[in-house]
Amino acid sequence: MFRLAHRLRQSSSCSTASTTLAGPLRRTNSVVRQASIRLASTAAARAPTFPCVDQHAARTARIQAATTSAASSTSDGGPEPPYARPTPKQYNLFTSTQPLALTYSSTPLPSHEVAYETWGTLNPARDNVILVHTGLSASSHAASNALNPAPGWWEKFIGPGKALDTDRFFIICANVLGGCYGSTGPSSVDATTEQPYATTFPVVSIFDMVRAQFALLDHLGVERLYASVGCSMGGMQSIAAGWMFPERVGRVVSVSGTARSGPASIAIRFAQRSVLMADPNWNNGFYYDGLPPHAGMKLARQIATITYRSGPEWEMRFGRRLRPVPSQQVVDPGRPRTPALCPDFLIETYLDHQGEEFCLKYDANSLIYVSKAMDLFDMSHSSLVELGMLDADSSTAKSESAKRQPQPHLSHHPPHLADLSRGLGARLARIPTLVLGVQSDVLFPVEQQRELADALRAAGNEEVTYYELGGVWGHDTFLLDVQNVGGAIRGFL
Amino acid sequence: MFRLAHRLRQSSSCSTASTTLAGPLRRTNSVVRQASIRLASTAAARAPTFPCVDQHAARTARIQAATTSAASSTSDGGPEPPYARPTPKQYNLFTSTQPLALTYSSTPLPSHEVAYETWGTLNPARDNVILVHTGLSASSHAASNALNPAPGWWEKFIGPGKALDTDRFFIICANVLGGCYGSTGPSSVDATTEQPYATTFPVVSIFDMVRAQFALLDHLGVERLYASVGCSMGGMQSIAAGWMFPERVGRVVSVSGTARSGPASIAIRFAQRSVLMADPNWNNGFYYDGLPPHAGMKLARQIATITYRSGPEWEMRFGRRLRPVPSQQVVDPGRPRTPALCPDFLIETYLDHQGEEFCLKYDANSLIYVSKAMDLFDMSHSSLVELGMLDADSSTAKSESAKRQPQPHLSHHPPHLADLSRGLGARLARIPTLVLGVQSDVLFPVEQQRELADALRAAGNEEVTYYELGGVWGHDTFLLDVQNVGGAIRGFL
């Protein structure tokens, strides 16, 4: 950490830095003058530098250089969005000119676009369609295809003979409303202003995302889904799809999802939004003609990454091991290495790397809007009534009948379970549903998986399949565990 | 969230903001001109503001105003440290002019100060002393006393007839080395430069903290502790004290501590340090003559707060309830309330409040140094050998004998358990030890508590008392649960 060179930061606070860093060089007239001179020299020689902090300024410089270079090479001269928005040729684009009703806004979205991709073949009866819903930051590119041969985020699960078997099914995956990979979101241009929406974009809900997807299904002439499948936030959408369109959904699969975001998950997402919004480059969301809040995005992703795996996995993978240090940087081979305040343990370099990789790949406002949509998701009866999606007295009969049945499967009874059961049960009591959760998941904890299965069962749904996986992969299990997650889905379908 | 007034932020990026915020006001010549004018007006009327972001600038202004006012009212004219450093009259101060050896530095600290407080009466035999070690941000003020009648952080546990019974024991609590509440730390003035150390302060270890505390005990003429007691990071110090000075410690109490920081805990503390160090006001640690990194501190504390309680507690306390909104701010009583991107759920306002309360109460560099000391703590044999605190072949005999004993208590066997057992066992095999953990703790997970108890038992310690508490208070249980935590300590002592 303590480098020999005395480097000043490239930031705007340079002048302050130079004033204060000069401190250790001052001489003192006290009685300890001799010692002081020796120690002060040592301090000056060891003026601290922080590569992990300097990284933010270095990234700024890189973005600015790339923007300048792009501006001089493109015909319109405008800066390119710095995150890797896929080119329109890599996905299909559905443009709807029908107003899209929104949960939290009295004004519908006048028009919207949905980026989507497909795999397999739509059969003549049009009844072999599986809609795959994505997690927070995923694009429509779930697997490689003719438009885009790069591996997708669920490559191991979609294909001939795989869990979502393309020999049998026609798979559709769309980028969510609010996202930045082709579908309409805060980075899209508002036709009325010819400027990106930024934070004038309306708050969207999981229901809005599903509504946009079903507008796409209408466009494709798909009346009914064989199944709605989703993991993480995709699980929320999958549940919502079955609930909103029970006559159009044959089966529901929710892997590491939830029917009701709890305060612990909201807390984790709030912390991410807070660090992002505190980045001065965020600029209240209006950064599209300048620097994006890349430092805030990196910090937010570091926090998020903590919740994607698990302590036991890091213990096995990293333990307490330190990053390797080149031998010429070892000051004294006989002594323990001086710890760095910047990343030093492998777990730290891992989080740093994950943040660095992500910070320019996704739009900051999309992160804020989509993570907020997750927080807002609640299929409880009281919440659905408040949103005007259910009548206050709906499903009372069902709920009463459910009460009379013995409930051998119920594993616990949080206070909100009855409310949730009544909400879900209003429309999901008859759709076969697979609920799969992971015990090491800290973001969508296993209690929420049990809760979802219990709520459906208590509502009288007799076709709930429930699996709980062990292992150390935490929330990311749905991306990694082909054997167990893939097997459960294949078996259920 | 969307306020009627169009307010620009007070930050340095104002000019960018005004450029981009003007965007929605632009008119367009497209065919949708009519609609555009209507919607553009709506957008202008709804130009978004973010009170949670503006808070950072407002805090800056408050600090600057307070600093100016303090400068004009004090004789030396220098700005006061903005966090609430207690006045020297509120604690006792021990100044050591003996060099203090440091784990990670070949140069000892030439002198240091330790702030401490006491409760009860030292008996003539001087054998009734209990040393209380603090958690990360606590001062020496564990309970009210003559110097400072304000309630302390462990008020309910220290006093006549309480868990630490002042009718029986003489209690000492010191601010840790590296802290900012009177003991020497990064905010202290380096005598050789007459400037605060800032990040020229050496990296300190839990062992260094304990060494400073035992220098205090020497000063007070206390040869032997009846018990060493600590919670959280205090548990680490308590274990280290027994290990470093086995002949001077009668009993060890570790509540929600650990003998080895795991990667998940390091990850959480790394995320906090990262957001703090990214605050431009942190300025590589040299902020003592300017603004402290208060925004970074707030964000760091928000992250920390997530790990102090538990999901089940927030579910009971906050659930999904929203902050109350004054009726005049409700735009349309017939519609669901428009969600805010700033804190809106009670769990969010709670985290925001905790961050706001803390951000000027503790020194940012102390947070970095003390949290790093926690990360570095590892009582494994291999680690202690690397630090030169144990010979490579130490305790082999003990370890071998331990292997031959049946181990009926061992609940699990992480790969590092044998290493940890060998390290701890080298010097802690004969000291009665109370290990208390909490099942809902996510920061010092219960697995680490079991590990500590198991490692001691495997090393042949036959006087290990181990309790595991339920409940929803998570890591904070040690501050709240007088009945169970207090009872266990009283019973053990």
XYZ file of C-alpha atoms in Angstrom, chain B residues 16-479:
464
model
C -23.971 19.820 -16.051
C -27.258 19.492 -14.241
C -28.601 22.710 -15.674
C -27.583 21.702 -19.176
C -29.272 18.342 -18.978
C -32.261 19.339 -16.933
C -33.045 21.887 -19.630
C -33.524 18.932 -21.946
C -37.165 18.199 -21.153
C -38.038 21.828 -21.816
C -36.938 21.688 -25.454
C -39.621 21.741 -28.072
C -39.708 19.409 -31.048
C -40.841 19.946 -34.639
C -41.983 16.393 -35.123
C -45.473 15.358 -36.092
C -46.342 14.714 -32.483
C -45.894 18.362 -31.670
C -49.200 18.829 -29.859
C -48.739 15.828 -27.624
C -45.147 16.759 -27.150
C -45.924 20.186 -25.790
C -48.389 18.755 -23.301
C -46.064 15.991 -22.168
C -42.976 18.197 -22.120
C -44.776 20.606 -19.826
C -45.652 17.671 -17.604
C -42.036 16.565 -17.612
C -40.841 20.054 -16.712
C -43.396 20.284 -13.949
C -42.165 16.934 -12.674
C -38.413 17.568 -12.919
C -37.206 15.072 -10.377
C -35.518 16.056 -7.142
C -33.830 13.715 -4.707
C -33.847 14.873 -1.093
C -31.665 11.922 -0.055
C -28.956 13.099 -2.438
C -29.383 16.775 -1.563
C -28.834 15.758 2.069
C -25.127 15.289 1.406
C -24.747 18.864 0.147
C -26.890 20.163 3.002
C -24.658 18.381 5.488
C -21.590 19.892 3.833
C -23.101 23.341 4.292
C -23.940 22.624 7.945
C -20.407 21.407 8.680
C -18.859 24.402 6.966
C -21.094 26.787 8.905
C -20.258 25.037 12.183
C -16.536 25.037 11.414
C -16.540 28.742 10.591
C -18.441 29.484 13.752
C -16.063 27.318 15.832
C -13.026 28.941 14.245
C -14.248 32.405 15.135
C -15.024 31.397 18.711
C -11.854 29.457 19.589
C -8.537 31.096 20.317
C -6.390 28.994 17.984
C -8.654 29.602 15.043
C -8.300 26.065 13.675
C -11.292 23.999 12.630
C -12.562 21.512 15.183
C -12.741 17.860 14.318
C -16.343 17.480 13.202
C -17.021 14.216 15.012
C -17.883 14.308 18.669
C -14.551 13.574 20.310
C -15.332 13.508 24.042
C -13.537 16.092 26.115
C -10.504 14.778 28.040
C -12.354 15.464 31.279
C -14.870 12.727 30.493
C -12.333 9.898 30.684
C -8.956 9.078 32.178
C -5.977 9.324 29.905
C -2.901 7.150 30.157
C 0.087 8.409 28.211
C 2.770 5.840 27.538
C 6.194 7.028 26.482
C 7.355 3.458 26.041
C 7.522 2.354 22.394
C 4.621 0.085 21.506
C 5.561 -2.890 19.314
C 3.298 -3.308 16.297
C 2.435 -6.521 14.477
C 2.796 -5.186 10.949
C 5.469 -2.527 11.339
C 9.156 -2.861 12.106
C 9.026 0.591 13.740
C 7.231 0.682 17.097
C 4.825 3.499 17.912
C 7.153 5.812 19.891
C 4.431 6.844 22.344
C 0.689 6.417 22.625
C -2.301 7.395 24.685
C -5.124 5.224 25.979
C -8.456 6.696 27.078
C -10.082 4.593 29.765
C -12.803 4.587 32.383
C -13.409 2.455 35.448
C -16.329 1.279 37.582
C -16.335 -0.315 41.039
C -13.373 -0.546 43.413
C -10.004 -2.213 43.007
C -9.627 -4.517 46.028
C -6.412 -4.584 48.085
C -5.312 -7.862 46.489
C -5.852 -6.252 43.064
C -7.409 -9.507 41.848
C -10.957 -8.379 41.075
C -10.282 -6.661 37.738
C -12.373 -7.227 34.625
C -11.172 -5.696 31.391
C -14.005 -4.930 28.944
C -12.974 -4.763 25.294
C -15.094 -2.704 22.889
C -16.539 -3.234 19.462
C -15.519 -1.209 16.415
C -16.941 2.244 17.098
C -17.452 2.236 20.870
C -15.670 4.596 23.244
C -14.388 3.769 26.737
C -17.736 4.961 28.044
C -19.308 1.566 28.633
C -21.492 2.863 31.470
C -22.273 6.069 33.346
C -19.834 7.095 36.059
C -18.658 10.110 38.032
C -16.622 11.530 35.134
C -19.449 11.148 32.676
C -23.001 10.571 33.905
C -24.393 9.874 30.414
C -25.516 6.280 29.821
C -22.791 4.138 28.262
C -22.994 1.654 25.444
C -23.216 -1.305 27.874
C -25.131 0.523 30.604
C -27.487 -2.374 31.330
C -24.636 -4.825 31.856
C -22.311 -2.895 34.206
C -23.314 -1.800 37.713
C -24.229 -3.034 41.170
C -25.860 -6.467 40.888
C -25.602 -6.460 37.095
C -23.822 -9.004 34.874
C -20.525 -7.205 35.507
C -21.219 -6.542 39.181
C -19.459 -3.393 40.380
C -20.084 -4.442 43.991
C -17.690 -7.283 43.326
C -15.485 -6.298 40.411
C -13.335 -3.390 39.302
C -14.186 -2.853 35.653
C -11.879 -1.159 33.169
C -12.835 -0.203 29.626
C -10.466 1.484 27.185
C -10.874 3.060 23.773
C -8.952 0.918 21.291
C -5.692 1.879 19.671
C -6.669 3.199 16.231
C -9.923 4.644 17.552
C -10.873 8.299 17.833
C -12.320 8.586 21.308
C -9.184 9.585 23.166
C -6.767 6.763 22.354
C -4.077 7.199 19.739
C -5.334 6.693 16.207
C -5.096 8.157 12.704
C -6.732 11.422 13.843
C -4.096 11.902 16.570
C -1.296 14.357 16.012
C 2.003 12.769 15.069
C 4.503 14.515 17.346
C 7.189 14.317 14.683
C 5.184 16.291 12.135
C 2.697 18.163 14.332
C 0.035 17.013 11.891
C -2.588 14.300 12.268
C -1.216 10.922 11.273
C -4.042 10.388 8.737
C -3.048 7.427 6.566
C 0.587 7.607 7.599
C -0.695 5.873 10.751
C 0.600 2.301 10.762
C -1.815 -0.565 10.160
C -2.712 -1.859 13.607
C -3.788 -5.326 14.686
C -6.059 -6.673 17.395
C -2.842 -7.787 19.094
C -1.556 -4.188 19.078
C -4.798 -3.035 20.697
C -4.387 -5.646 23.436
C -0.738 -4.709 23.934
C -1.787 -1.084 24.521
C -4.403 -2.253 27.033
C -1.873 -4.322 28.967
C 0.487 -1.343 29.056
C -2.415 0.442 30.753
C -2.829 -2.462 33.200
C 0.900 -2.223 34.025
C 0.440 1.475 34.627
C -2.497 0.762 36.960
C -0.519 -1.926 38.809
C -2.866 -4.695 37.741
C -0.842 -7.868 37.301
C -3.690 -10.280 36.614
C -7.243 -9.983 35.283
C -10.045 -11.852 36.909
C -11.567 -11.899 33.446
C -11.220 -10.493 29.977
C -14.656 -9.750 28.491
C -15.576 -8.592 25.014
C -18.344 -8.568 22.436
C -17.982 -8.361 18.648
C -14.475 -7.024 17.946
C -14.170 -6.990 21.738
C -14.500 -10.778 21.606
C -11.482 -10.893 19.305
C -9.500 -8.777 21.756
C -10.664 -10.906 24.663
C -9.430 -14.093 22.990
C -6.191 -12.385 21.983
C -5.660 -11.115 25.547
C -5.972 -14.619 27.004
C -3.682 -15.998 24.332
C -0.986 -13.292 24.541
C -0.967 -13.125 28.335
C -2.259 -16.505 29.554
C -0.644 -16.057 32.970
C -2.372 -12.689 33.411
C -5.920 -13.644 32.401
C -8.153 -15.748 34.638
C -11.137 -16.187 32.348
C -12.046 -15.277 28.786
C -15.492 -14.193 27.614
C -16.190 -13.836 23.879
C -19.711 -12.794 22.889
C -20.461 -12.714 19.160
C -16.761 -12.568 18.422
C -14.550 -14.826 16.359
C -11.068 -16.281 16.432
C -10.684 -15.963 12.684
C -12.383 -13.443 10.390
C -13.902 -15.266 7.447
C -14.127 -13.933 3.886
C -17.836 -13.061 4.193
C -17.165 -10.687 7.090
C -14.152 -9.238 5.296
C -16.366 -8.675 2.242
C -18.890 -6.655 4.236
C -16.214 -4.490 5.799
C -14.447 -4.080 2.464
C -17.661 -2.737 0.915
C -17.838 -0.154 3.693
C -14.230 0.922 3.303
C -14.671 1.141 -0.471
C -17.604 3.552 -0.380
C -15.843 5.624 2.255
C -12.551 5.823 0.381
C -14.380 6.731 -2.844
C -15.752 9.877 -1.216
C -13.596 12.688 -2.685
C -13.536 14.307 0.757
C -11.642 11.314 2.085
C -8.724 12.616 0.087
C -6.424 9.656 0.763
C -7.119 10.123 4.456
C -5.933 13.737 4.627
C -9.143 15.554 5.469
C -8.454 16.883 8.951
C -8.049 20.480 7.814
C -11.115 20.294 5.568
C -14.408 18.516 5.187
C -14.558 14.952 6.454
C -15.936 12.280 4.091
C -19.347 12.487 5.714
C -21.267 11.164 2.692
C -18.995 8.118 2.465
C -19.366 7.574 6.201
C -23.122 7.670 5.926
C -23.133 5.155 3.080
C -20.678 2.910 4.919
C -22.824 2.976 8.039
C -25.917 2.082 6.037
C -24.151 -1.030 4.783
C -22.914 -1.859 8.279
C -26.374 -1.429 9.766
C -27.726 -4.107 7.438
C -25.449 -6.578 9.225
C -26.271 -5.547 12.801
C -29.807 -6.897 13.123
C -31.628 -9.512 11.026
C -34.239 -9.981 8.334
C -36.729 -11.484 10.803
C -36.337 -8.463 13.114
C -37.018 -6.006 10.280
C -39.932 -8.123 9.168
C -41.476 -7.771 12.624
C -40.486 -4.135 13.099
C -40.970 -2.635 9.644
C -42.388 -5.277 7.327
C -43.163 -3.527 4.043
C -44.599 -0.401 5.626
C -43.905 2.970 4.022
C -42.892 6.214 5.674
C -45.890 8.398 6.430
C -46.417 11.149 3.854
C -48.134 14.446 4.773
C -51.584 14.477 3.236
C -50.846 17.639 1.196
C -48.149 15.693 -0.678
C -50.568 12.998 -1.820
C -51.159 13.836 -5.455
C -54.184 11.627 -6.044
C -55.828 9.987 -3.021
C -57.650 7.543 -5.295
C -54.448 6.074 -6.761
C -51.608 4.076 -5.232
C -48.901 6.361 -3.932
C -46.081 7.038 -6.405
C -43.007 5.263 -5.028
C -39.903 7.344 -4.310
C -36.405 6.379 -5.396
C -35.156 8.008 -2.169
C -36.031 6.236 1.120
C -39.702 5.299 1.120
C -40.026 1.955 2.888
C -39.510 2.230 6.650
C -36.515 -0.107 6.396
C -34.952 2.454 4.040
C -35.649 5.449 6.273
C -34.234 3.426 9.174
C -30.950 2.762 7.336
C -30.835 6.359 6.135
C -31.341 7.608 9.679
C -28.681 5.297 11.128
C -26.201 6.507 8.517
C -27.074 10.143 9.094
C -26.706 9.806 12.868
C -23.319 8.132 12.658
C -21.574 9.941 9.845
C -20.101 12.732 11.980
C -19.712 10.784 15.201
C -16.742 8.679 14.260
C -13.502 9.345 12.472
C -13.441 7.921 8.941
C -9.812 6.822 9.117
C -10.487 5.084 12.436
C -13.293 3.188 10.725
C -10.880 2.081 8.014
C -8.054 1.118 10.367
C -10.148 -0.599 13.024
C -12.247 -2.520 10.510
C -9.028 -3.622 8.794
C -7.696 -4.847 12.137
C -10.799 -7.045 12.401
C -10.200 -8.468 8.927
C -6.603 -9.283 9.786
C -7.509 -11.207 12.944
C -6.715 -14.896 12.686
C -5.657 -17.120 15.564
C -4.830 -20.035 13.259
C -1.471 -21.637 13.887
C -0.257 -20.923 10.354
C -1.145 -17.249 10.674
C 0.473 -16.857 14.093
C 3.642 -18.517 12.778
C 3.708 -16.134 9.833
C 3.419 -13.173 12.201
C 6.321 -14.531 14.227
C 4.070 -15.013 17.271
C 4.527 -18.800 17.368
C 7.266 -21.202 16.365
C 6.365 -23.429 13.473
C 6.556 -26.555 15.614
C 4.732 -25.117 18.613
C 1.918 -27.015 20.255
C 2.416 -30.078 18.109
C 2.383 -32.286 21.159
C -0.831 -30.709 22.417
C -2.416 -31.087 19.049
C -1.431 -34.732 18.865
C -2.857 -35.463 22.307
C -6.031 -33.650 21.348
C -6.369 -35.892 18.325
C -6.388 -38.962 20.517
C -9.266 -37.724 22.660
C -12.836 -38.358 21.697
C -14.448 -35.048 20.699
C -18.107 -35.418 21.563
C -18.840 -31.684 21.285
C -17.598 -31.063 17.762
C -20.480 -29.922 15.621
C -18.747 -29.450 12.275
C -15.308 -29.540 10.741
C -14.369 -26.691 8.438
C -11.016 -27.316 6.777
C -9.296 -24.667 8.869
C -10.541 -26.015 12.234
C -7.403 -28.046 12.980
C -5.169 -25.067 12.172
C -7.284 -22.804 14.362
C -7.339 -25.334 17.163
C -3.577 -25.661 17.043
C -3.130 -21.876 17.104
C -5.552 -21.213 19.952
C -4.512 -24.312 21.840
C -0.893 -23.226 22.020
C -1.815 -20.865 24.846
C -5.536 -21.015 25.545
C -5.920 -24.662 26.438
C -6.266 -24.069 30.174
C -8.196 -20.805 30.524
C -11.905 -21.183 31.282
C -13.672 -19.621 28.310
C -17.249 -18.578 27.655
C -18.215 -18.508 23.990
C -21.633 -17.067 23.259
C -23.106 -16.713 19.768
C -26.383 -15.742 18.175
C -28.053 -17.760 15.449
C -29.426 -14.715 13.625
C -26.024 -12.956 13.506
C -24.933 -12.411 9.885
C -21.722 -10.514 10.675
C -20.170 -12.969 13.142
C -22.169 -16.008 12.070
C -22.967 -18.748 14.533
C -20.704 -21.124 12.596
C -17.756 -19.018 13.776
C -18.948 -19.316 17.367
C -19.187 -23.099 17.080
C -15.800 -23.115 15.407
C -14.230 -21.188 18.275
C -15.724 -23.453 20.925
C -14.855 -26.573 18.943
C -11.295 -25.411 18.303
C -10.732 -24.777 22.018
C -12.251 -28.121 22.972
C -10.243 -29.936 20.317
C -7.133 -28.302 21.781
C -7.920 -29.918 25.082
C -9.612 -27.011 26.867
C -12.037 -28.736 29.222
C -13.560 -25.544 30.556
C -15.343 -24.183 27.514
C -18.860 -22.950 28.138
C -20.837 -22.554 24.925
C -24.233 -20.951 24.471
C -26.099 -20.263 21.279
C -28.955 -17.777 21.429
C -32.020 -17.626 19.212
C -34.005 -14.459 18.736
C -34.061 -11.906 15.965
C -31.615 -9.282 17.233
C -28.689 -10.593 15.201
C -25.268 -9.176 15.964
C -26.742 -6.446 18.213
C -27.998 -9.066 20.683
C -25.026 -8.330 22.950
C -26.274 -4.764 23.393
